[in-house]
mmCIF file of N, CA and C in Angstrom:
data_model
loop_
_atom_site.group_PDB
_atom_site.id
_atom_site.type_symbol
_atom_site.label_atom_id
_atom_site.label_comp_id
_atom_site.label_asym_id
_atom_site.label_seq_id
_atom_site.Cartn_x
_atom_site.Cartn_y
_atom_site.Cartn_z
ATOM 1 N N UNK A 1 77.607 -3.160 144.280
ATOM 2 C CA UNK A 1 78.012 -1.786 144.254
ATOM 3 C C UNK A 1 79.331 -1.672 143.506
ATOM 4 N N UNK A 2 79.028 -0.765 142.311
ATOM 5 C CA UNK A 2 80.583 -0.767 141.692
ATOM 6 C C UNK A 2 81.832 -0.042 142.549
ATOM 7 N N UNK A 3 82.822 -0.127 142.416
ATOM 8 C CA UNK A 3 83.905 0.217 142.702
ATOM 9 C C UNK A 3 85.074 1.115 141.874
ATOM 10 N N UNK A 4 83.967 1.450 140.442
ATOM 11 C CA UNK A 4 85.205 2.260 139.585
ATOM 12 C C UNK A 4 84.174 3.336 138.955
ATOM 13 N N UNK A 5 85.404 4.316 138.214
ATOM 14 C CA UNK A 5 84.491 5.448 137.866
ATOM 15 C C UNK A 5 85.143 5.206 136.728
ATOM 16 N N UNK A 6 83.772 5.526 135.768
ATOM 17 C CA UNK A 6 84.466 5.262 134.365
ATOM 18 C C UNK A 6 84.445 6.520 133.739
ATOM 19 N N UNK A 7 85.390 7.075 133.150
ATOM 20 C CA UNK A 7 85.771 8.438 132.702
ATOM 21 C C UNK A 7 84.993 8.653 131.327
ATOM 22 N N UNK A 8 84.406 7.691 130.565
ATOM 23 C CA UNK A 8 83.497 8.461 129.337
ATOM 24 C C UNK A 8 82.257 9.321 129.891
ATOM 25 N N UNK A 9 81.539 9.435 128.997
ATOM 26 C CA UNK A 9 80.466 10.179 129.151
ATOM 27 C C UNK A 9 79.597 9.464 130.673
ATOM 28 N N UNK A 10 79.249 8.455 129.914
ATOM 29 C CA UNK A 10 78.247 7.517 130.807
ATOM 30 C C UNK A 10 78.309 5.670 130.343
ATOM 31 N N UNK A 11 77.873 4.822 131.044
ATOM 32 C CA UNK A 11 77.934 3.577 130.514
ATOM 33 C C UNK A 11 76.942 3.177 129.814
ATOM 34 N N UNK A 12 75.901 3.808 129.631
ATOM 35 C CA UNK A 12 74.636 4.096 128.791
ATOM 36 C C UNK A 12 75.345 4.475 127.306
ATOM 37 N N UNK A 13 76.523 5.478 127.195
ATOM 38 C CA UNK A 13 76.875 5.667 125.739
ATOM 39 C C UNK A 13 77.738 4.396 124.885
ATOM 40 N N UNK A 14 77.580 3.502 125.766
ATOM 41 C CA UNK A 14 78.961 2.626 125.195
ATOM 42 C C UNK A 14 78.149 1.733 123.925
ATOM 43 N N UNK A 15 78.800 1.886 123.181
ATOM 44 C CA UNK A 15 78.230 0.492 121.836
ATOM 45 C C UNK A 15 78.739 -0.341 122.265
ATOM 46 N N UNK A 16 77.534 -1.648 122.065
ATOM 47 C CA UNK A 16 77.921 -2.915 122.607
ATOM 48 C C UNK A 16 77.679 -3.826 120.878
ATOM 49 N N UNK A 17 78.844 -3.880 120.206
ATOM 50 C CA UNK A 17 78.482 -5.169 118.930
ATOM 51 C C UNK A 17 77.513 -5.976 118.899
ATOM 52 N N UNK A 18 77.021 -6.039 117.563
ATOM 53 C CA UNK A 18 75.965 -6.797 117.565
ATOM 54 C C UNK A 18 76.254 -8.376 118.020
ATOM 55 N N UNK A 19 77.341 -9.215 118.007
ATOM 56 C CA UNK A 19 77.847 -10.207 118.048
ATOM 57 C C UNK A 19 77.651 -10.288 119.673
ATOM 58 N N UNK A 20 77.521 -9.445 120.165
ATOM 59 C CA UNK A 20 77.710 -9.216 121.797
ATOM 60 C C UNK A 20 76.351 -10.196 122.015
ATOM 61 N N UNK A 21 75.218 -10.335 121.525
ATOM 62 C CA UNK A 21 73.713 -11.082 121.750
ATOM 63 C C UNK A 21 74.200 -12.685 122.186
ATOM 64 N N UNK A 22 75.402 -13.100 121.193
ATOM 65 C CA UNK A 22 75.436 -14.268 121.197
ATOM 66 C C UNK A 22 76.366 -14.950 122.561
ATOM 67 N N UNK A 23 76.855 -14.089 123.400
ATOM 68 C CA UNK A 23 77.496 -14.402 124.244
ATOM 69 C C UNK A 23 76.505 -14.964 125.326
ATOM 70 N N UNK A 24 76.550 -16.337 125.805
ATOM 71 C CA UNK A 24 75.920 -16.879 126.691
ATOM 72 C C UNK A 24 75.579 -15.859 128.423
ATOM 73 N N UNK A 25 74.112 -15.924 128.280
ATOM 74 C CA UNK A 25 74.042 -15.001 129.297
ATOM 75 C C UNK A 25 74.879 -15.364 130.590
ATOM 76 N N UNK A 26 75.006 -16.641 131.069
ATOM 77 C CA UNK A 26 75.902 -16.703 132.362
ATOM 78 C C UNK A 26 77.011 -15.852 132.388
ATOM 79 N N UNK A 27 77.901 -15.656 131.101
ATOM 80 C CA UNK A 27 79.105 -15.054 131.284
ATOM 81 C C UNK A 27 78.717 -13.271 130.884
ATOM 82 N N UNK A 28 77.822 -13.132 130.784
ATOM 83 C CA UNK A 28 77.247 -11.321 130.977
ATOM 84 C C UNK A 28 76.908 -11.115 131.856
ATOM 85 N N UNK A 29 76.067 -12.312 132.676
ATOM 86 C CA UNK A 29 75.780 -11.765 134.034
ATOM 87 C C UNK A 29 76.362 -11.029 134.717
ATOM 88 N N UNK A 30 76.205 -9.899 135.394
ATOM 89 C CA UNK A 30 77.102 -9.506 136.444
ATOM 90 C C UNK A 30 78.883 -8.869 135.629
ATOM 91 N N UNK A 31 78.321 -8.595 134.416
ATOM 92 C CA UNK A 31 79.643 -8.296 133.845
ATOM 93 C C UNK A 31 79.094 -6.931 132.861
ATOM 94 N N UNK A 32 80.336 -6.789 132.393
ATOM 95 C CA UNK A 32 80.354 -5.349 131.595
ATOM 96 C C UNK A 32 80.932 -5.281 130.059
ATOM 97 N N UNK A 33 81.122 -5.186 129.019
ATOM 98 C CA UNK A 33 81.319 -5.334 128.281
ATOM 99 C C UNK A 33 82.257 -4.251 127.224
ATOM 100 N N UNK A 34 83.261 -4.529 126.849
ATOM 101 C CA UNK A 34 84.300 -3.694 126.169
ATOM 102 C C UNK A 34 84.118 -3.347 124.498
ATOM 103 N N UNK A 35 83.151 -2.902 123.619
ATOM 104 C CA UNK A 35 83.682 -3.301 122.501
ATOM 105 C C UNK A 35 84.902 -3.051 121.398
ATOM 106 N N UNK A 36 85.133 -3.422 120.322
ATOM 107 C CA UNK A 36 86.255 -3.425 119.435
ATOM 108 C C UNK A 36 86.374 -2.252 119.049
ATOM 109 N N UNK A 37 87.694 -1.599 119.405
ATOM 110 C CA UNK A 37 88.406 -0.590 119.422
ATOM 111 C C UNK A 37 88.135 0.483 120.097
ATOM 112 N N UNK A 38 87.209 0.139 121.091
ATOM 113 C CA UNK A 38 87.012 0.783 122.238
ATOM 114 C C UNK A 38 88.234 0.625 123.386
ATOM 115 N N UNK A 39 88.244 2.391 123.811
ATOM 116 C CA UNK A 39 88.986 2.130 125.210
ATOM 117 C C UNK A 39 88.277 3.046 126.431
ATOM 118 N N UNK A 40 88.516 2.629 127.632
ATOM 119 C CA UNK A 40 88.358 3.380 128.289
ATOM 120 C C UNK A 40 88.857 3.387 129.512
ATOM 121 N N UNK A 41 88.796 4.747 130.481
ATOM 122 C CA UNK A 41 89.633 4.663 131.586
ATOM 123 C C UNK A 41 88.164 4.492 132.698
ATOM 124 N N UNK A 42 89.025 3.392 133.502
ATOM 125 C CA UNK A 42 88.671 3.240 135.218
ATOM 126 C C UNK A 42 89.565 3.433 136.233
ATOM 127 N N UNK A 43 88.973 4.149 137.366
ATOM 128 C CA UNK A 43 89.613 4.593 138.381
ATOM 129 C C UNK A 43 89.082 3.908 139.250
ATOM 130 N N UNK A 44 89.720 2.968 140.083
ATOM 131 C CA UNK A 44 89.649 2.161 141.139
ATOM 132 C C UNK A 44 89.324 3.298 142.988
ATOM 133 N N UNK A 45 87.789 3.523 143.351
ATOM 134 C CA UNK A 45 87.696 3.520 144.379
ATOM 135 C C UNK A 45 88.111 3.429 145.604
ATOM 136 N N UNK A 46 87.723 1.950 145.524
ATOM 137 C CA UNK A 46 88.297 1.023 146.533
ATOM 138 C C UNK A 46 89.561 -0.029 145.943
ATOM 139 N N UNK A 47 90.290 -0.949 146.839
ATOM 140 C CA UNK A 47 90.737 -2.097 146.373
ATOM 141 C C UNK A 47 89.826 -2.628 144.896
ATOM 142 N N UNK A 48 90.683 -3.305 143.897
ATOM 143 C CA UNK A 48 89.453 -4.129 142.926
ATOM 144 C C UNK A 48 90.270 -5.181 142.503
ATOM 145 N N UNK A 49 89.458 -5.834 141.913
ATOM 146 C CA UNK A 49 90.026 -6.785 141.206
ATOM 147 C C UNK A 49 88.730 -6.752 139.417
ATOM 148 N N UNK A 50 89.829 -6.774 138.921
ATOM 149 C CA UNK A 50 89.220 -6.948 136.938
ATOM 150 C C UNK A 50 89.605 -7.905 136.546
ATOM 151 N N UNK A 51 88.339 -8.562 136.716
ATOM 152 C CA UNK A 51 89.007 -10.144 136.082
ATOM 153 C C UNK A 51 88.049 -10.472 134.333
ATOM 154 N N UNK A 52 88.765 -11.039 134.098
ATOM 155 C CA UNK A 52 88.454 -10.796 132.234
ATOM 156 C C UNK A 52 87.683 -12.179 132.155
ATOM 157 N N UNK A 53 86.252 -12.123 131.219
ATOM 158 C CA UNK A 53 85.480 -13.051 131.502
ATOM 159 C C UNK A 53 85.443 -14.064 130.106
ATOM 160 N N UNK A 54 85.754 -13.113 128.839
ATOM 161 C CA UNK A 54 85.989 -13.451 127.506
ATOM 162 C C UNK A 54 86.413 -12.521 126.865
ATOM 163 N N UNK A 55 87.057 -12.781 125.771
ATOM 164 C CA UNK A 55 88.022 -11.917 125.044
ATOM 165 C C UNK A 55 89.776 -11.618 125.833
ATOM 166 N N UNK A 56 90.117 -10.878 125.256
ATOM 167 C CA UNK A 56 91.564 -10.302 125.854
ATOM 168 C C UNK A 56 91.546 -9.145 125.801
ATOM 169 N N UNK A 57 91.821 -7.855 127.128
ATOM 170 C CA UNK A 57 91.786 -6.862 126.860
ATOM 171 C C UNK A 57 93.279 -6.320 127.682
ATOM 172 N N UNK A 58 93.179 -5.086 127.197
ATOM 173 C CA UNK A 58 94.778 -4.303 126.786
ATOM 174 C C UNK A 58 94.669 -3.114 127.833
ATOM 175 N N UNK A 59 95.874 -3.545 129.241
ATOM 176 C CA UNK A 59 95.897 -2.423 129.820
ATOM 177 C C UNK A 59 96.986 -1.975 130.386
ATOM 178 N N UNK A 60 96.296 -0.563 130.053
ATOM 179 C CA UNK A 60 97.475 0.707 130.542
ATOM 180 C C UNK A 60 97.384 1.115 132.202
ATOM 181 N N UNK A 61 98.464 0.831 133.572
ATOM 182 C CA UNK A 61 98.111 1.223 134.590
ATOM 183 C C UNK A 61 99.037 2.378 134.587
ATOM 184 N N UNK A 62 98.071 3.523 135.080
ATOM 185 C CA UNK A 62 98.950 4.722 135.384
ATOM 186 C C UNK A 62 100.651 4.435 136.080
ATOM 187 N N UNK A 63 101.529 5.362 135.979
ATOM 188 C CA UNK A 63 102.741 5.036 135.994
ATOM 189 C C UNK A 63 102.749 6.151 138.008
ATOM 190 N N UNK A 64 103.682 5.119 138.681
ATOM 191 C CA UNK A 64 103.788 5.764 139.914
ATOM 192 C C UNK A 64 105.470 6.347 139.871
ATOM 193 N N UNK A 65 105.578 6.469 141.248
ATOM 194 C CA UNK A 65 107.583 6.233 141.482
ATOM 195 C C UNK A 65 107.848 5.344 141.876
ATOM 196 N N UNK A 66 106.743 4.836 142.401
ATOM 197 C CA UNK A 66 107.151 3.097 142.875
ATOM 198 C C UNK A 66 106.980 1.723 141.807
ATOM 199 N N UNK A 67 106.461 1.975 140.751
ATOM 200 C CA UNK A 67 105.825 0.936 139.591
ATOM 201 C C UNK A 67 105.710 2.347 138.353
ATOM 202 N N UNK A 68 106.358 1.599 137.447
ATOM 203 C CA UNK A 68 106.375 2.403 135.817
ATOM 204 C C UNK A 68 105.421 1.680 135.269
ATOM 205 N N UNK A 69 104.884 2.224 134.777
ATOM 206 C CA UNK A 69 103.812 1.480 133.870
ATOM 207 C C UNK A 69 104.443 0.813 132.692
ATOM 208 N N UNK A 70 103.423 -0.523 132.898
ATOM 209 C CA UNK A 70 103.778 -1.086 131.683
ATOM 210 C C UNK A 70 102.139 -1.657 130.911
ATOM 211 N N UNK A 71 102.260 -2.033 129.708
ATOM 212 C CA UNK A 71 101.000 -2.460 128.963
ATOM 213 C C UNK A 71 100.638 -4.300 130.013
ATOM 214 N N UNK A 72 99.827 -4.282 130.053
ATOM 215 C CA UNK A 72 99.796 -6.012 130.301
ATOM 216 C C UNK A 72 98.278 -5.969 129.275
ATOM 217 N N UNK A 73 98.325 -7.410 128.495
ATOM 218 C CA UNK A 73 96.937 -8.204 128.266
ATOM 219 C C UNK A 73 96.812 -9.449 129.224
ATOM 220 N N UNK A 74 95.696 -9.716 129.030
ATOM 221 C CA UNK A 74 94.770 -10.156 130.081
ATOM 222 C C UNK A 74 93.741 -11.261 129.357
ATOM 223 N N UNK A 75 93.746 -12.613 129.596
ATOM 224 C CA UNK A 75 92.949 -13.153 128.488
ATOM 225 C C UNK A 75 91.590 -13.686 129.687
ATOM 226 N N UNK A 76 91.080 -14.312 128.994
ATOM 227 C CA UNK A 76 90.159 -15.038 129.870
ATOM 228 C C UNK A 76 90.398 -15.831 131.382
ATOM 229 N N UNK A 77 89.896 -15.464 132.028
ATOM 230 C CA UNK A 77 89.962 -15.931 133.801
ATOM 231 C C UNK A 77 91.654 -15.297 134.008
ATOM 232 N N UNK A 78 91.964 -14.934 133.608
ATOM 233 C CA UNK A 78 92.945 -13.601 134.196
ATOM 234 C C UNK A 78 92.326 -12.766 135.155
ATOM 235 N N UNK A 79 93.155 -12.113 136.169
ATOM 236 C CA UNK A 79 92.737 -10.860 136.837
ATOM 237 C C UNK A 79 94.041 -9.923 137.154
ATOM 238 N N UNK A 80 93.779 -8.960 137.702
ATOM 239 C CA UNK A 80 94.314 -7.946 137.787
ATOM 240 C C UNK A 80 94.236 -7.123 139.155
ATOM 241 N N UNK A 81 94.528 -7.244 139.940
ATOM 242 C CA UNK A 81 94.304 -6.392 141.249
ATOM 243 C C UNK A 81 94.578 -5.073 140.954
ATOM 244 N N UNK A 82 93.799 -4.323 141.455
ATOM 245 C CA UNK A 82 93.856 -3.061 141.321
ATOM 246 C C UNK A 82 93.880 -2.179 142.387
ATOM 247 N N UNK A 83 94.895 -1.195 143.026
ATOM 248 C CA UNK A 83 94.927 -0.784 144.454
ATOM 249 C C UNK A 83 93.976 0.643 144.166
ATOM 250 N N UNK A 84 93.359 0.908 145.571
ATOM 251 C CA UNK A 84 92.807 1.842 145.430
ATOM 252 C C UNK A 84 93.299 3.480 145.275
ATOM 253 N N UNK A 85 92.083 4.101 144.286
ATOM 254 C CA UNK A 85 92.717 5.088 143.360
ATOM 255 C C UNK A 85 93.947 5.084 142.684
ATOM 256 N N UNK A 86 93.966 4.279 141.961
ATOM 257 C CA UNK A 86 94.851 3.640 141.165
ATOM 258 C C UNK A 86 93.788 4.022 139.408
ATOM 259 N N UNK A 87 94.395 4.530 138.481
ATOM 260 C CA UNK A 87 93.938 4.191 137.220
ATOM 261 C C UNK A 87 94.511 3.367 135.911
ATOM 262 N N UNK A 88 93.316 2.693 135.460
ATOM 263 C CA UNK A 88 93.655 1.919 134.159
ATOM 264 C C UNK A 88 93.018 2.423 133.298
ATOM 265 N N UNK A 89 93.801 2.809 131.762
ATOM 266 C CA UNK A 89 92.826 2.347 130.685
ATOM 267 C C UNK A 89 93.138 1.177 130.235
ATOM 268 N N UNK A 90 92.037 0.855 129.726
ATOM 269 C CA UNK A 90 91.619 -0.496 129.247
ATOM 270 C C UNK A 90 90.928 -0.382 127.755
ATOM 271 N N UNK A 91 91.723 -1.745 126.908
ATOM 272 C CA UNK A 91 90.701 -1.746 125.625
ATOM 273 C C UNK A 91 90.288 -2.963 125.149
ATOM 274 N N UNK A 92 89.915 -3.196 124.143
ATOM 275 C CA UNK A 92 89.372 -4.838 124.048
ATOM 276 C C UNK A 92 90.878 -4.798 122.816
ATOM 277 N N UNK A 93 91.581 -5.785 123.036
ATOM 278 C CA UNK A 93 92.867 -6.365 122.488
ATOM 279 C C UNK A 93 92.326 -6.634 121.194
ATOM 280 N N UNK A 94 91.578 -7.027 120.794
ATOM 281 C CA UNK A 94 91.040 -7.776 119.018
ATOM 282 C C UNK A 94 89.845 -7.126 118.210
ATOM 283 N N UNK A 95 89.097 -7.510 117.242
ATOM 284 C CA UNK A 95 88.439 -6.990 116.855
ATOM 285 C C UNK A 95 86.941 -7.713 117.694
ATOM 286 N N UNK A 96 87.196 -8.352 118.953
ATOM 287 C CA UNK A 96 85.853 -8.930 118.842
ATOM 288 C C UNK A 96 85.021 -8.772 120.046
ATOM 289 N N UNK A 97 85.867 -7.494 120.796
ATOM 290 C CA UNK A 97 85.781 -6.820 122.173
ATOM 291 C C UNK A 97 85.896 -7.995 123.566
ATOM 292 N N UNK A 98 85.337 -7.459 124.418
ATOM 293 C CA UNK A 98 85.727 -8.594 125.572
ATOM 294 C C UNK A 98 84.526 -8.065 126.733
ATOM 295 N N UNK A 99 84.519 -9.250 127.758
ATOM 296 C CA UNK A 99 83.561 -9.253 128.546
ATOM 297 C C UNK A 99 84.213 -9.433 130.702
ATOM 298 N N UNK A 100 84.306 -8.496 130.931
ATOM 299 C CA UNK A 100 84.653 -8.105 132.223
ATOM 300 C C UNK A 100 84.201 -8.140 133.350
ATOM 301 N N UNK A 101 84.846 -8.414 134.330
ATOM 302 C CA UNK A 101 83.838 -7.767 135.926
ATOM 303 C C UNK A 101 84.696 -7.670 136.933
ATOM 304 N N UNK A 102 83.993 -6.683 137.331
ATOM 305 C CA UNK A 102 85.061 -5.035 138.405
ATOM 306 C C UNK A 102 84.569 -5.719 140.025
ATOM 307 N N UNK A 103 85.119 -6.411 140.874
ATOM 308 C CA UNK A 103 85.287 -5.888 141.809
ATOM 309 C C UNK A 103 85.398 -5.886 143.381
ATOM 310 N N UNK A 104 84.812 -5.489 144.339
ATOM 311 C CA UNK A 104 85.875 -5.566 145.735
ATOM 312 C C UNK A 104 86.938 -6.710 145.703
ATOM 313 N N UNK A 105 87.997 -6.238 145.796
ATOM 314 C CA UNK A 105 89.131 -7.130 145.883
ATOM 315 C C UNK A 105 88.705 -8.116 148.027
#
């Protein structure tokens, strides 16, 4: 059960690169996929955790009074805790997008 709402249209509209085929299915399993020069915003539900499966991706966490936002990247087996209703955008850092997965912390 996901844990984030993703603010585009739908996850059905997202282009996934053609290069995306060659990524070994173990590391798609159960994952989501960012492509190049794509961004988009998630809003954390519940508690999460985004942990980055390949590639490096680029994120923006909304700014509080308690924490200013700052940019962090995120490379492979990185994660990111994410408190609930909390938002990130997120983009794929390079030209070669990145491969993700959202969740219960």
């Amino acid at each position: 059960m996901s844990t984030a709402v993703c603010t585009t249209e739908s996850l059905s509209s997202l282009s996934v690169p053609a290069r995306a085929a060659t990524v070994p299915p173990a590391v798609r399993r159960g994952a989501w996929q960012i492509a190049p020069g794509e961004a988009m915003s998630l809003k954390a539900r519940a508690a999460s955790i985004l942990r980055v499966r390949q590639g490096r991706v680029w994120i923006t966490p909304d700014a509080t009074l308690a924490n200013p936002s700052e940019d962090l990247v995120l490379a492979p087996g990185e994660s990111l805790m994410v408190a609930a209703g909390q938002r990130i955008v997120m983009e794929a850092w390079d030209g070669y997008g990145a491969t993700y997965s959202w969740d219960n912390a």
